[in-house]
Backbone as numpy.savetxt, mean C-alpha at the origin, in Angstrom:
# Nx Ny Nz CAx CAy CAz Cx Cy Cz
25.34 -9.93 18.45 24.49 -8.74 18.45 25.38 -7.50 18.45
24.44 -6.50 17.72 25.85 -5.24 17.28 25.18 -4.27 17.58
25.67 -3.24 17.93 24.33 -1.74 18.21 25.53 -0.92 16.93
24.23 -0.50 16.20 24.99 0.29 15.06 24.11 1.83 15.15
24.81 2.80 15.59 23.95 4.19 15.69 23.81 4.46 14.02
22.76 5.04 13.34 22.35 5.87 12.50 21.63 6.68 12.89
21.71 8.46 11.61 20.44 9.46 12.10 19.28 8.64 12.21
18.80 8.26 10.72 17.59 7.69 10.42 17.36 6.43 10.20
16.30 5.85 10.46 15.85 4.39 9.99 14.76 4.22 9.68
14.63 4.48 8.24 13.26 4.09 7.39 13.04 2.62 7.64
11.57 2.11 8.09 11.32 0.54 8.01 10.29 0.74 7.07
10.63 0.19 5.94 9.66 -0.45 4.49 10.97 0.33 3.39
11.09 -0.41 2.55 11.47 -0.19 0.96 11.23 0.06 0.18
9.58 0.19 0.32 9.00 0.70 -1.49 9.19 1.87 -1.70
7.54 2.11 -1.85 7.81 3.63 -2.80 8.05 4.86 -1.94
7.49 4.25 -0.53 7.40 6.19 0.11 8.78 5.50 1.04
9.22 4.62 1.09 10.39 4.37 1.94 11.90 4.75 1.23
12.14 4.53 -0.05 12.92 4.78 -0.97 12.45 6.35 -1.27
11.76 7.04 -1.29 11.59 8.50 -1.46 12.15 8.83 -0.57
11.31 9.14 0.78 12.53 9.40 1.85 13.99 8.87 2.17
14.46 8.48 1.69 15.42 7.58 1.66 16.78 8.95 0.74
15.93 9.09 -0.42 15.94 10.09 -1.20 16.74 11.52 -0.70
15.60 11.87 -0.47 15.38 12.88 0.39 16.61 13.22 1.85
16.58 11.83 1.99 17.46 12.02 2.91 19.31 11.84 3.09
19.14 11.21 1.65 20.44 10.99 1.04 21.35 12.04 0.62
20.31 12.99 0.28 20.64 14.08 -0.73 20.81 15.46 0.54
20.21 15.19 1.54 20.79 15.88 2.91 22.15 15.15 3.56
22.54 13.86 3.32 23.96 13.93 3.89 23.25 13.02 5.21
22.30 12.45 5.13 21.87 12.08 6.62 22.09 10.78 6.69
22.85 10.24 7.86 23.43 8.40 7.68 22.03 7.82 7.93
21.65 7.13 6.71 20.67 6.21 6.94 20.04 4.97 6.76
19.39 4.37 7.23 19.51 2.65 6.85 17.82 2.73 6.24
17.79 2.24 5.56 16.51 1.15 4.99 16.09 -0.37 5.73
15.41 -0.54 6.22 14.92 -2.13 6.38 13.90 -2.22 5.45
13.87 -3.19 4.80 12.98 -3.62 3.03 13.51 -5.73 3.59
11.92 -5.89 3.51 11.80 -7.31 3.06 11.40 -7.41 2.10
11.34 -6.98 1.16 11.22 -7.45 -0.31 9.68 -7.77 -0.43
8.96 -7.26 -0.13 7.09 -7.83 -0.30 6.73 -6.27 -0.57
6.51 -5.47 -1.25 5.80 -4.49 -1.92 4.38 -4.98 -1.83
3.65 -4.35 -1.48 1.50 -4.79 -2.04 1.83 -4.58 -3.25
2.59 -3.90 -4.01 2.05 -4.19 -5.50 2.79 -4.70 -6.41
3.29 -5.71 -5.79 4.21 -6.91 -5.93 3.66 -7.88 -7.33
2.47 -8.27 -7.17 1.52 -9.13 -8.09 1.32 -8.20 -9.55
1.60 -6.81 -9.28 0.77 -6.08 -10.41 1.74 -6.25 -11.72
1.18 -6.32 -12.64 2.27 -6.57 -14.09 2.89 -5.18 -14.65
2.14 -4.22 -13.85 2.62 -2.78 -14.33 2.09 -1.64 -13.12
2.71 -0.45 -12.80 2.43 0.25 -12.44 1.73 1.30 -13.13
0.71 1.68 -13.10 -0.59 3.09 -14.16 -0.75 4.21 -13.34
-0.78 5.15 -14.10 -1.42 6.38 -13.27 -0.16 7.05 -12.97
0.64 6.69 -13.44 1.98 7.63 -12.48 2.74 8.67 -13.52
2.87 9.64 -13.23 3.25 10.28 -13.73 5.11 10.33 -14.50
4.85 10.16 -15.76 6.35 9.77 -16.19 6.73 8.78 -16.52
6.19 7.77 -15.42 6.54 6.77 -15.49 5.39 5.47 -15.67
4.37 6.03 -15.97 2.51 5.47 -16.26 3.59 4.21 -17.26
2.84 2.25 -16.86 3.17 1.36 -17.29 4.26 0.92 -16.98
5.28 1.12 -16.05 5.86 0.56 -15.86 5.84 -0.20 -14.82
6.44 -1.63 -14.91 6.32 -2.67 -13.56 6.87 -1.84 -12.06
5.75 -2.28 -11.24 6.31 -1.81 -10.13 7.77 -2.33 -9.41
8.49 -3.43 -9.78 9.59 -3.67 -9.13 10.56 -2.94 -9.90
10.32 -2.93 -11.36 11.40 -1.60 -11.97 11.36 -0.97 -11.46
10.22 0.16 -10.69 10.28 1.24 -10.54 11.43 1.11 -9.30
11.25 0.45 -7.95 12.33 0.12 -6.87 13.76 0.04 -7.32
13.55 -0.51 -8.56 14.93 -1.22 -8.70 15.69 0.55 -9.52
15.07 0.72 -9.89 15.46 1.81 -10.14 16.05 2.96 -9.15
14.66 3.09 -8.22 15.30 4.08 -6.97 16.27 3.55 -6.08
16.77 2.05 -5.70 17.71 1.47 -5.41 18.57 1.81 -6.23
18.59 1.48 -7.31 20.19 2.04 -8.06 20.70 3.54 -7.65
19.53 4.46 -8.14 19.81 5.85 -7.95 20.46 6.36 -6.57
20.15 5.59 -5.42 20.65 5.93 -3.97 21.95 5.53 -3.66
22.35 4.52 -4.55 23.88 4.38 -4.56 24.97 5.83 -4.70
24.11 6.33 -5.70 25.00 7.71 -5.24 25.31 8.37 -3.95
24.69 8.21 -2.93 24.61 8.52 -1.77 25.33 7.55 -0.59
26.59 7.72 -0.60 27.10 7.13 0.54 26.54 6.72 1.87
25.70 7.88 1.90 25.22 7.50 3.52 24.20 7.47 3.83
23.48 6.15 2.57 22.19 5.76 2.54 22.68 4.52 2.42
22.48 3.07 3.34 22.36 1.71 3.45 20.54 1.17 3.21
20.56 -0.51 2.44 19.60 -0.91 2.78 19.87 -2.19 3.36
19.51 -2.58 4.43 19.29 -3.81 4.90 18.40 -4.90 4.80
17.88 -5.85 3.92 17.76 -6.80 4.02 17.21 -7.58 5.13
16.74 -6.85 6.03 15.88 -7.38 7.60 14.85 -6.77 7.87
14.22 -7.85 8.92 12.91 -7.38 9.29 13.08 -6.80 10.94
12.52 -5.41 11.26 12.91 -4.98 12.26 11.74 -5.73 12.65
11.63 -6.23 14.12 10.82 -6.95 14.98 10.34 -6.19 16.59
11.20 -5.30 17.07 11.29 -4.07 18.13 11.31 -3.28 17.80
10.69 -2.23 18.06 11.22 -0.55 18.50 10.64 -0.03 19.86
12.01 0.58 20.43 11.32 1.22 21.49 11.98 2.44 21.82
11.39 3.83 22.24 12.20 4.57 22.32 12.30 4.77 23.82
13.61 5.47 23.97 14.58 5.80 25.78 15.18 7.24 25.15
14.60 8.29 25.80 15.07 9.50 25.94 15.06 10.14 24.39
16.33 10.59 23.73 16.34 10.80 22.29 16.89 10.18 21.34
16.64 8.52 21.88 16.63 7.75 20.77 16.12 6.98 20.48
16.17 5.67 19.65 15.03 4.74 19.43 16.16 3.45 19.00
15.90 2.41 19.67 16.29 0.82 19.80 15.75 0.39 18.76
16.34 -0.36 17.52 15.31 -1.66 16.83 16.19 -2.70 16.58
15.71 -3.55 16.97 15.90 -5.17 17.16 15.38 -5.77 15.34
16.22 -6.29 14.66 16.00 -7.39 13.59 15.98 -8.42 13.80
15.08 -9.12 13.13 14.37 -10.86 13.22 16.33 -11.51 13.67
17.34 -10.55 13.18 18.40 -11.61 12.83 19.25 -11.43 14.70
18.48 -10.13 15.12 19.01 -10.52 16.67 20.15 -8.48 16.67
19.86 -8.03 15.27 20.93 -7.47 15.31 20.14 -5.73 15.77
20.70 -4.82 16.61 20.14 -3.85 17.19 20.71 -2.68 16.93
20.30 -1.51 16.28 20.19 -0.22 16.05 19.94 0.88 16.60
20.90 1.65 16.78 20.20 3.18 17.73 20.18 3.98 16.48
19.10 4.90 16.82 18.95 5.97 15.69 18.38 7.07 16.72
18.08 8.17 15.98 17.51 9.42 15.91 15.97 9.64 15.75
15.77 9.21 14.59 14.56 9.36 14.10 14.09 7.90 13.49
12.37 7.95 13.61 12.36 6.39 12.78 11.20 6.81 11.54
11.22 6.32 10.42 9.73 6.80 9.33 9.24 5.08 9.14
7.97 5.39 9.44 7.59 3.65 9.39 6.89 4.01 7.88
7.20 2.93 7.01 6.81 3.12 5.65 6.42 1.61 5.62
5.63 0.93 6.60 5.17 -0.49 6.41 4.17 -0.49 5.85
3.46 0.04 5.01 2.34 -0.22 4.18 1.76 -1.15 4.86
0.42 -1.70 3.62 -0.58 -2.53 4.43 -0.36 -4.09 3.41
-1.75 -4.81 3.77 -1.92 -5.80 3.06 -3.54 -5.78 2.82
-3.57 -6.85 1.76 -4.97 -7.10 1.09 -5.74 -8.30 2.30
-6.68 -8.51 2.68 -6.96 -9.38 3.30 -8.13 -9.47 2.20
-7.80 -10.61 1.06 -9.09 -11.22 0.09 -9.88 -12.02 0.79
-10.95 -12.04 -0.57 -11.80 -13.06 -0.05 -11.57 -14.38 -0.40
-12.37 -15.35 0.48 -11.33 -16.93 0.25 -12.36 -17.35 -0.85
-12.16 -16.91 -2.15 -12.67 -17.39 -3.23 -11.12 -17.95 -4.16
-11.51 -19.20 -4.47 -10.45 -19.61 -4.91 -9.98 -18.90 -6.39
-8.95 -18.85 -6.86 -8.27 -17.75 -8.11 -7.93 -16.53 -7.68
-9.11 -16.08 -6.63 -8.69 -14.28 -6.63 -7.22 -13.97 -6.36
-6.51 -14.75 -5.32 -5.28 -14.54 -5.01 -4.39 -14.44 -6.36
-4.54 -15.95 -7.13 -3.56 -16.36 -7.93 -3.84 -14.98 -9.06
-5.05 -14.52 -9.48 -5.24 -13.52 -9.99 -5.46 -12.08 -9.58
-4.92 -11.83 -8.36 -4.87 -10.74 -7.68 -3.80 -9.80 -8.47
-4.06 -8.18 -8.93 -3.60 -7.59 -9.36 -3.14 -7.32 -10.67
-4.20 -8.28 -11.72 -3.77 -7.87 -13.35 -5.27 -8.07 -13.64
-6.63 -9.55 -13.57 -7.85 -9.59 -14.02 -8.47 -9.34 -12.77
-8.54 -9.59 -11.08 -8.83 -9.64 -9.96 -7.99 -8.58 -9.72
-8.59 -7.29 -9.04 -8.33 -5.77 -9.45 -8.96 -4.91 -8.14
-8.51 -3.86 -7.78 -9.34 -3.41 -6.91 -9.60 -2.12 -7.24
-8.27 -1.09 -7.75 -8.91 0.34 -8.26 -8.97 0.74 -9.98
-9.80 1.53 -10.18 -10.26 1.87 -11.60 -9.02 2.59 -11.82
-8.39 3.19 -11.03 -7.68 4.57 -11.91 -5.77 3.63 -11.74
-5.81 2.71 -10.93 -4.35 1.90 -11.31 -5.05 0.90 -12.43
-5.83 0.61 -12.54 -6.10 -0.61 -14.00 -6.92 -0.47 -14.79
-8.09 0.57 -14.71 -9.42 0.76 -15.14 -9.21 1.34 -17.05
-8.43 1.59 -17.34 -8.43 2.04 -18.51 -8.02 0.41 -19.61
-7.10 -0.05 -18.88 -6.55 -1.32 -19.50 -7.36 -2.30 -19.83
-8.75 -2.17 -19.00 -9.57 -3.53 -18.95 -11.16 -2.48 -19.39
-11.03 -1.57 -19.84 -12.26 -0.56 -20.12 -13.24 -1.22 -21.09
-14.02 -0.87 -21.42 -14.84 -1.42 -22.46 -15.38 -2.68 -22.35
-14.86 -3.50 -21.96 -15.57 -5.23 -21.85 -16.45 -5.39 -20.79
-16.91 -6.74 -20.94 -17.89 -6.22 -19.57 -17.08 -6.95 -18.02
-17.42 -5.73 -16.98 -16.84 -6.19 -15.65 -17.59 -6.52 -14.86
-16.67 -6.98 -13.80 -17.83 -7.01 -12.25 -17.19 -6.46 -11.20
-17.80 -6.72 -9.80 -17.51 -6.05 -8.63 -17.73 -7.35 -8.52
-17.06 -7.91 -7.24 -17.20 -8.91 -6.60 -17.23 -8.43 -4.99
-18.10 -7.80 -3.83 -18.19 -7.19 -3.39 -19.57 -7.16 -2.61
-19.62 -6.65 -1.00 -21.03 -6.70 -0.46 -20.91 -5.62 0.57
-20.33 -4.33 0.57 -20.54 -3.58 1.38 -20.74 -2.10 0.89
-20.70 -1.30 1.55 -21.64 -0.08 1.16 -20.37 0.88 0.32
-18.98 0.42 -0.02 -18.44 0.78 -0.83 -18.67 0.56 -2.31
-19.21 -0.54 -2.13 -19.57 -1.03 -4.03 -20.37 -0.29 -4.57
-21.17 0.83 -4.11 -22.38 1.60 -4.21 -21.27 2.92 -5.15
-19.94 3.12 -3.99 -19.50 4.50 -4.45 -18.48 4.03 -5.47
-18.36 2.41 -5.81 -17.35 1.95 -7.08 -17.54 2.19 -8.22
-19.17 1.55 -8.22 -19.85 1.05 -9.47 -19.76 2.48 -10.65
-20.06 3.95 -10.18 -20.05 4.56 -11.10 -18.75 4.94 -11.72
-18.02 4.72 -10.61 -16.26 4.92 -11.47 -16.05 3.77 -12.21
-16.42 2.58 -12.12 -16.21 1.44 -13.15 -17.17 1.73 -14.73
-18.52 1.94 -14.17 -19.73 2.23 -14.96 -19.10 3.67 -16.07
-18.43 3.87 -15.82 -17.83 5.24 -16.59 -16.55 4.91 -17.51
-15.99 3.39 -17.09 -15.24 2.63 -18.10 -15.71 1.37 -18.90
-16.36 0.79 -18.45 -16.93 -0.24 -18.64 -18.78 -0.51 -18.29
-19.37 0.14 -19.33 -20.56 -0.29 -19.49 -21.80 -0.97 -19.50
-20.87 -2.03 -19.25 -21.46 -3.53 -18.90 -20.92 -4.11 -17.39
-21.69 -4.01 -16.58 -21.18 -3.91 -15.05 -22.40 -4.86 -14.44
-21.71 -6.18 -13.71 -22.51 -7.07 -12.72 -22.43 -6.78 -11.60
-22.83 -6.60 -10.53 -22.32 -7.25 -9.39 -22.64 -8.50 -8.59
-21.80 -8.97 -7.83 -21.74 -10.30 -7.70 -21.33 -9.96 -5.56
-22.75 -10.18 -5.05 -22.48 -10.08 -3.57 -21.99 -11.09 -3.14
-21.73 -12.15 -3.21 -21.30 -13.51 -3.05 -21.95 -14.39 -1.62
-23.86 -13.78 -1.28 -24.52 -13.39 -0.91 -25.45 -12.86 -0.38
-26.43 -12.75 0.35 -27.21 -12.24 0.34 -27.29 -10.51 0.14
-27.43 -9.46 -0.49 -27.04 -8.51 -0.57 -27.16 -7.74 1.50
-26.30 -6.46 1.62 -26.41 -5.93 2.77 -26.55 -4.66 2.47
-26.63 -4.19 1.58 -26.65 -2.91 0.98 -27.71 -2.38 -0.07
-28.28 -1.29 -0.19 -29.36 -0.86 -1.26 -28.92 -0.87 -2.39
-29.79 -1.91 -2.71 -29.27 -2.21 -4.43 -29.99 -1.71 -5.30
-31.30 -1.07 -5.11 -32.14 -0.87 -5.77 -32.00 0.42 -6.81
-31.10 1.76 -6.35 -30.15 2.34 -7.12 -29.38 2.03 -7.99
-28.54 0.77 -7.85 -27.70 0.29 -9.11 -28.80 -0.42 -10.04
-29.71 -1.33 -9.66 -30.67 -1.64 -10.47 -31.04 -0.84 -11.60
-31.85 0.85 -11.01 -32.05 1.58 -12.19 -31.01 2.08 -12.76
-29.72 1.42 -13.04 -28.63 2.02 -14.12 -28.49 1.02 -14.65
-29.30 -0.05 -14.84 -29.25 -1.11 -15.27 -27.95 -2.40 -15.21
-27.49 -2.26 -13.61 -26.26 -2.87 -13.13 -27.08 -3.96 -12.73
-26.96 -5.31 -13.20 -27.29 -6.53 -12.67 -26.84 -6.85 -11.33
-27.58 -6.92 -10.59 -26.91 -7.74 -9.00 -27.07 -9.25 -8.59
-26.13 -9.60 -8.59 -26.31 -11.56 -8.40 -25.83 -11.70 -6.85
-26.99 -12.73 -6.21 -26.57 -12.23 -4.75 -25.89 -14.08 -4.49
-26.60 -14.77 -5.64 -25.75 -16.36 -5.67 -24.25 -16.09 -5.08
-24.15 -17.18 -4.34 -22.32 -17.37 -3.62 -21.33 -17.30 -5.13
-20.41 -16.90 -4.81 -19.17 -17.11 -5.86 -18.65 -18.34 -5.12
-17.93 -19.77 -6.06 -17.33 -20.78 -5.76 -16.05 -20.04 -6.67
-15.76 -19.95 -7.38 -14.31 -19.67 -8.06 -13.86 -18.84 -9.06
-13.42 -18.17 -9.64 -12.63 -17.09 -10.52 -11.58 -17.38 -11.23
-11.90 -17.81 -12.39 -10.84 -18.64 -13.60 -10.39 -17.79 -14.58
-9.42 -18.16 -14.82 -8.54 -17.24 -15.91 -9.02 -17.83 -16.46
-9.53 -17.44 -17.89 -10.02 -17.50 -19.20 -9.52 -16.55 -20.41
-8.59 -16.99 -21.24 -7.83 -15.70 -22.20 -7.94 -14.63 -21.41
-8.38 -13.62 -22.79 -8.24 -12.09 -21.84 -9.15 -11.59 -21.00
-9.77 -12.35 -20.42 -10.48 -12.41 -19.38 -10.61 -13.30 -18.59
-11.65 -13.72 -17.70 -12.16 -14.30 -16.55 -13.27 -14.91 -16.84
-13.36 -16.32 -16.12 -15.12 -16.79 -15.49 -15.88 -17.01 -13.94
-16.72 -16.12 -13.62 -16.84 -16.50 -12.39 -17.95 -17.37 -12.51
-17.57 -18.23 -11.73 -18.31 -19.63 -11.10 -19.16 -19.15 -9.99
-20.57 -20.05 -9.78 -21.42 -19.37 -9.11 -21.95 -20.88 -8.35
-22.33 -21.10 -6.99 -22.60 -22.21 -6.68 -23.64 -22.50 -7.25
-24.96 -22.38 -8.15 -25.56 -22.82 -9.05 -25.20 -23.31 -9.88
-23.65 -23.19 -10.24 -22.94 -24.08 -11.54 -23.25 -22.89 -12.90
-23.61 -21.93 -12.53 -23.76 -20.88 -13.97 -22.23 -20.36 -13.90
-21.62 -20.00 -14.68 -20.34 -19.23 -15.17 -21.09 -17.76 -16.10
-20.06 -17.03 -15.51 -19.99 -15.68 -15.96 -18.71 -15.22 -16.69
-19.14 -15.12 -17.84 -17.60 -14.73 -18.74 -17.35 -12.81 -18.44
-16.21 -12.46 -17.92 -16.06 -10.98 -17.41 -14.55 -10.82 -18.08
-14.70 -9.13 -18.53 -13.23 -8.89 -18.82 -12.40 -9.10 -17.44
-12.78 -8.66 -16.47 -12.33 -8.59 -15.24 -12.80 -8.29 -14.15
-12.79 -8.29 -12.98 -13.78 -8.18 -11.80 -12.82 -7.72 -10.60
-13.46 -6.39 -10.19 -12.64 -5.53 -8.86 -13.55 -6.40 -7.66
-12.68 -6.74 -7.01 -12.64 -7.50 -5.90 -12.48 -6.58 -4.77
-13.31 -6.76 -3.87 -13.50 -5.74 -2.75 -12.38 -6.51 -1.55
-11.78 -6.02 -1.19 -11.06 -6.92 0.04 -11.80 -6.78 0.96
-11.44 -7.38 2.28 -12.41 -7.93 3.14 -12.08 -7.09 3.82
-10.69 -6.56 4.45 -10.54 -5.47 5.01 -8.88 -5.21 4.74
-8.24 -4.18 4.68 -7.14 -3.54 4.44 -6.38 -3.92 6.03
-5.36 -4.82 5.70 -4.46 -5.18 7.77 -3.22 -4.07 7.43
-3.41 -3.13 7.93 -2.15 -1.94 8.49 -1.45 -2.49 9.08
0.02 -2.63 8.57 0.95 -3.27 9.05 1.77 -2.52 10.47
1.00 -2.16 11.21 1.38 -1.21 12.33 1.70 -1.87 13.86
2.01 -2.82 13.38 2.80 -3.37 15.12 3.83 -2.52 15.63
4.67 -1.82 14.62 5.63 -1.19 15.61 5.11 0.17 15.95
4.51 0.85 14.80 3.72 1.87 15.34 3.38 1.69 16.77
2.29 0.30 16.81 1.75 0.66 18.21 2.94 0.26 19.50
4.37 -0.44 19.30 4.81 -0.65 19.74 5.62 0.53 20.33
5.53 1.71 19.33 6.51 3.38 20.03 5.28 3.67 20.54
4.17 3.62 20.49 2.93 4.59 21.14 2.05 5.32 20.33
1.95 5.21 18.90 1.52 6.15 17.78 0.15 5.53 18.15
-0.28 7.25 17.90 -1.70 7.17 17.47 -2.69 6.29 16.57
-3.64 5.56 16.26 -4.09 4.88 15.27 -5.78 5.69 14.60
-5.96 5.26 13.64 -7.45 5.81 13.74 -8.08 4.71 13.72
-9.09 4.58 13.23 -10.03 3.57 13.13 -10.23 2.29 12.84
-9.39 2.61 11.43 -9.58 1.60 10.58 -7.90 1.19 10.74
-7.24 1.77 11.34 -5.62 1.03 11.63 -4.40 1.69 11.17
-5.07 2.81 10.18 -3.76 3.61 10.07 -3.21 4.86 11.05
-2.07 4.91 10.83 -1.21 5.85 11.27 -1.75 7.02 11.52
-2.03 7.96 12.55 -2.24 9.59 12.00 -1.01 10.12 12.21
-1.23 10.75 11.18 0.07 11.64 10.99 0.11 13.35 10.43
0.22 14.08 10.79 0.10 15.39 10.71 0.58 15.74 8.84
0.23 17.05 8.94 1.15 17.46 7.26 1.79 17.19 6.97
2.92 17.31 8.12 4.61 16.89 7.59 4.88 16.02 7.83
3.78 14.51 7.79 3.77 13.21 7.99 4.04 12.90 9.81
3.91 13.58 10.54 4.50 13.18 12.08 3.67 12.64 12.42
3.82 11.59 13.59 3.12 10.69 14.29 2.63 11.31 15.34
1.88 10.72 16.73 1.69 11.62 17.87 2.86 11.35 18.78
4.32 10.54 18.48 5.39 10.38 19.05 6.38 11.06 18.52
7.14 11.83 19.25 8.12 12.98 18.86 9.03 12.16 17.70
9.90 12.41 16.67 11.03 11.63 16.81 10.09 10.56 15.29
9.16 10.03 15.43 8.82 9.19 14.59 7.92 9.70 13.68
8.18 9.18 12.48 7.22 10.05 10.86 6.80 9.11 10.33
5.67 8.64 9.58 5.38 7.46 8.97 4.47 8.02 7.20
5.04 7.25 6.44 4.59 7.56 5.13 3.77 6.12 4.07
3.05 6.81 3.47 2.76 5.90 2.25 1.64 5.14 2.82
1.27 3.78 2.32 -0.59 3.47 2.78 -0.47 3.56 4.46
0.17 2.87 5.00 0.48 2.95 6.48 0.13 4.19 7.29
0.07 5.52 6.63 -0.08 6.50 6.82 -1.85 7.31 6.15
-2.45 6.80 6.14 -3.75 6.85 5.65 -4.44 5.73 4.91
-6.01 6.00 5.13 -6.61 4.56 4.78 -7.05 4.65 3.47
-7.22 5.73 2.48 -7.05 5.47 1.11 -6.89 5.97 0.11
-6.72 5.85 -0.90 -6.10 6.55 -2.62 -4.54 6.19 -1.99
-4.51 4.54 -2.45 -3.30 4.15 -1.68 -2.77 4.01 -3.92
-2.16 4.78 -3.83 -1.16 4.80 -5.19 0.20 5.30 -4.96
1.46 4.86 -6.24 2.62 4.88 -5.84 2.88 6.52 -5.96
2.29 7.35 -6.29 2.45 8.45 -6.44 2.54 9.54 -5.31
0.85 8.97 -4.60 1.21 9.03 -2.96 2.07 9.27 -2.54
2.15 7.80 -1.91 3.30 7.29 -1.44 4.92 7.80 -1.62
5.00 8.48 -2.70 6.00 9.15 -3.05 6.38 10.09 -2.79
4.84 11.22 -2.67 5.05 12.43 -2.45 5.29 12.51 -0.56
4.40 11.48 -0.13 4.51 11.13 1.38 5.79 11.01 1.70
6.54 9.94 1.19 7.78 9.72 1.28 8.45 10.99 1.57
8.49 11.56 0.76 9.73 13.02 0.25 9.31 13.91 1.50
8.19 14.19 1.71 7.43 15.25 2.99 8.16 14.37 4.27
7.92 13.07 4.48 9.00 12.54 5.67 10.39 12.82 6.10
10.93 12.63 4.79 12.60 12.54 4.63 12.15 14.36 4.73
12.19 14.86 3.81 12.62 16.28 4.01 12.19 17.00 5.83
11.23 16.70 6.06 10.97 17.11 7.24 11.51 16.24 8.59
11.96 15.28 8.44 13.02 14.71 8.95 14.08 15.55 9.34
14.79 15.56 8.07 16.14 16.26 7.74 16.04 17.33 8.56
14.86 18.34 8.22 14.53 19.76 8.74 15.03 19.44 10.66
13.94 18.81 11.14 14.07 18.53 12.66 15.86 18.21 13.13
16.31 17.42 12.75 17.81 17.42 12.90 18.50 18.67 12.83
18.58 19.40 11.90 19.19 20.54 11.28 18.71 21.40 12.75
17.59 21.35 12.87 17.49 21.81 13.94 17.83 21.83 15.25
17.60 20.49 15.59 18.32 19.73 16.94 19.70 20.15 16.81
20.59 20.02 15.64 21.98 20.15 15.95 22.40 21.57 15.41
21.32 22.61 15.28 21.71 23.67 15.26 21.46 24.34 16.51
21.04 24.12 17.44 20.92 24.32 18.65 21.49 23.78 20.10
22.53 23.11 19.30 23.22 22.52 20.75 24.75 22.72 20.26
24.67 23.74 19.01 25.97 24.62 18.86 26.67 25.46 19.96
């Protein structure tokens, strides 16, 4: 076991963890990355919507901002999973799965979340290219054919017209008894099937959903409602951070937590319009306002 001081220690690697990372490289600030290699948008065949860089795979995009930080001497990434944090006075302890322990300054939790699907068999294996969750990361690619919602809560109500505005031909599929007023999507002439879903098959450029009646539904593709979004916030709650409701982070403008010292960015940091763009701009508001607080601290004990 080794205690290695750094200013900063970003925990997550993607997009808003590698921004700040950025950000903080380009201030001169010694800092480590912890990245296990699991991105949420790991499954997706392309990243959309992004500016510049609209279509490209999301692990290019990492692999990219990993290269670029090499310029920066005194930016490390580690390869571990921090498992502790705790803070003592003005600093903060973290413990890795591998036993190995860190003092820092400041910490930015950039742990994003996860999908918690539904246990319909395919959705996983097809999670993130035909099994889909937002219109504006995939909705243009799969436009025009006919889709579905696979879905039973009072969000599918505020989906349907952002799908209905790409795709014309729109089912939904409660998998079921419905719990929600359907009788609105009815008059837009949105079919509602409240039959159970048994399975979700790749079929060419599309999909079939299977229905425990044994009927199949041929769909370009079908946004899948997750069951609920798991905020990866154990260490959050492990320094003392605030949570809201639904499990994310609060965090002020300049991304701060309600614990001095700690900043958290990207989905982890709000519960939705979780895109890499976000996440990016989150990122950069961490690291830079990071940086800022130091500059400060050690301009005052001149």
């Amino acid at each position: 076991m080794k205690n290695t001081l750094f200013e900063v220690a970003i925990i997550g690697g993607a997009s808003a963890g590698l921004s700040a990372a950025l950000s903080l490289g380009r201030s001169a600030r010694k800092t480590v990355i912890f990245d296990t290699g699991n991105p949420r948008n790991k499954p997706a065949a392309h990243a959309q919507n992004l500016f510049t860089r609209d279509g490209t795979p999301p692990l290019e995009l990492l692999s990219i901002a990993r290269e670029q930080l090499k310029k920066y001497p005194s930016v490390e990434i580690r390869k571990e999973k921090v498992i502790t944090a705790v803070k003592g006075g003005d600093r903060f302890l973290l413990t890795t799965a591998k036993g190995e322990e860190y003092e820092v300054r400041k910490v930015i939790l950039a742990t994003g979340v996860k999908d918690l699907l539904p246990e319909i068999p395919g959705v996983s294996e097809l999670w993130g290219n035909k099994a889909i969750h937002c219109p504006y990361c995939h909705g243009w690619e799969t436009k025009d054919g006919p889709a579905a919602i696979i879905g039973n809560d009072a969000a599918v109500a505020h989906q349907a017209p952002l799908i209905l505005n790409l795709n014309k031909e729109l089912t939904i599929f409660t998998n079921g008894k419905s719990t929600a007023d359907i009788e609105p999507l009815q008059r837009k002439s949105i079919r509602v099937i409240e039959t159970p879903v048994t399975a979700v098959k790749d079929d060419g450029e599309g999909i079939r959903i299977v229905l425990a009646d044994g009927t199949e539904h041929y769909k370009r593709v079908a946004y899948v409602r997750p069951l609920k979004l798991l905020f990866n916030n154990e260490l959050a709650v492990q320094l003392g951070c605030e949570l809201d409701e639904e499990g994310a982070v609060k965090v002020s403008e300049f991304q701060e937590t309600t614990v001095p010292g700690v900043l958290a960015a990207g989905d982890i940091s709000h519960p939705r319009m979780h895109q890499v763009s976000m996440a990016a701009a989150g990122g950069h508001k961490a690291g830079g306002f990071c940086n800022g607080q130091l500059c400060q601290e050690d301009f005052g004990s001149f």
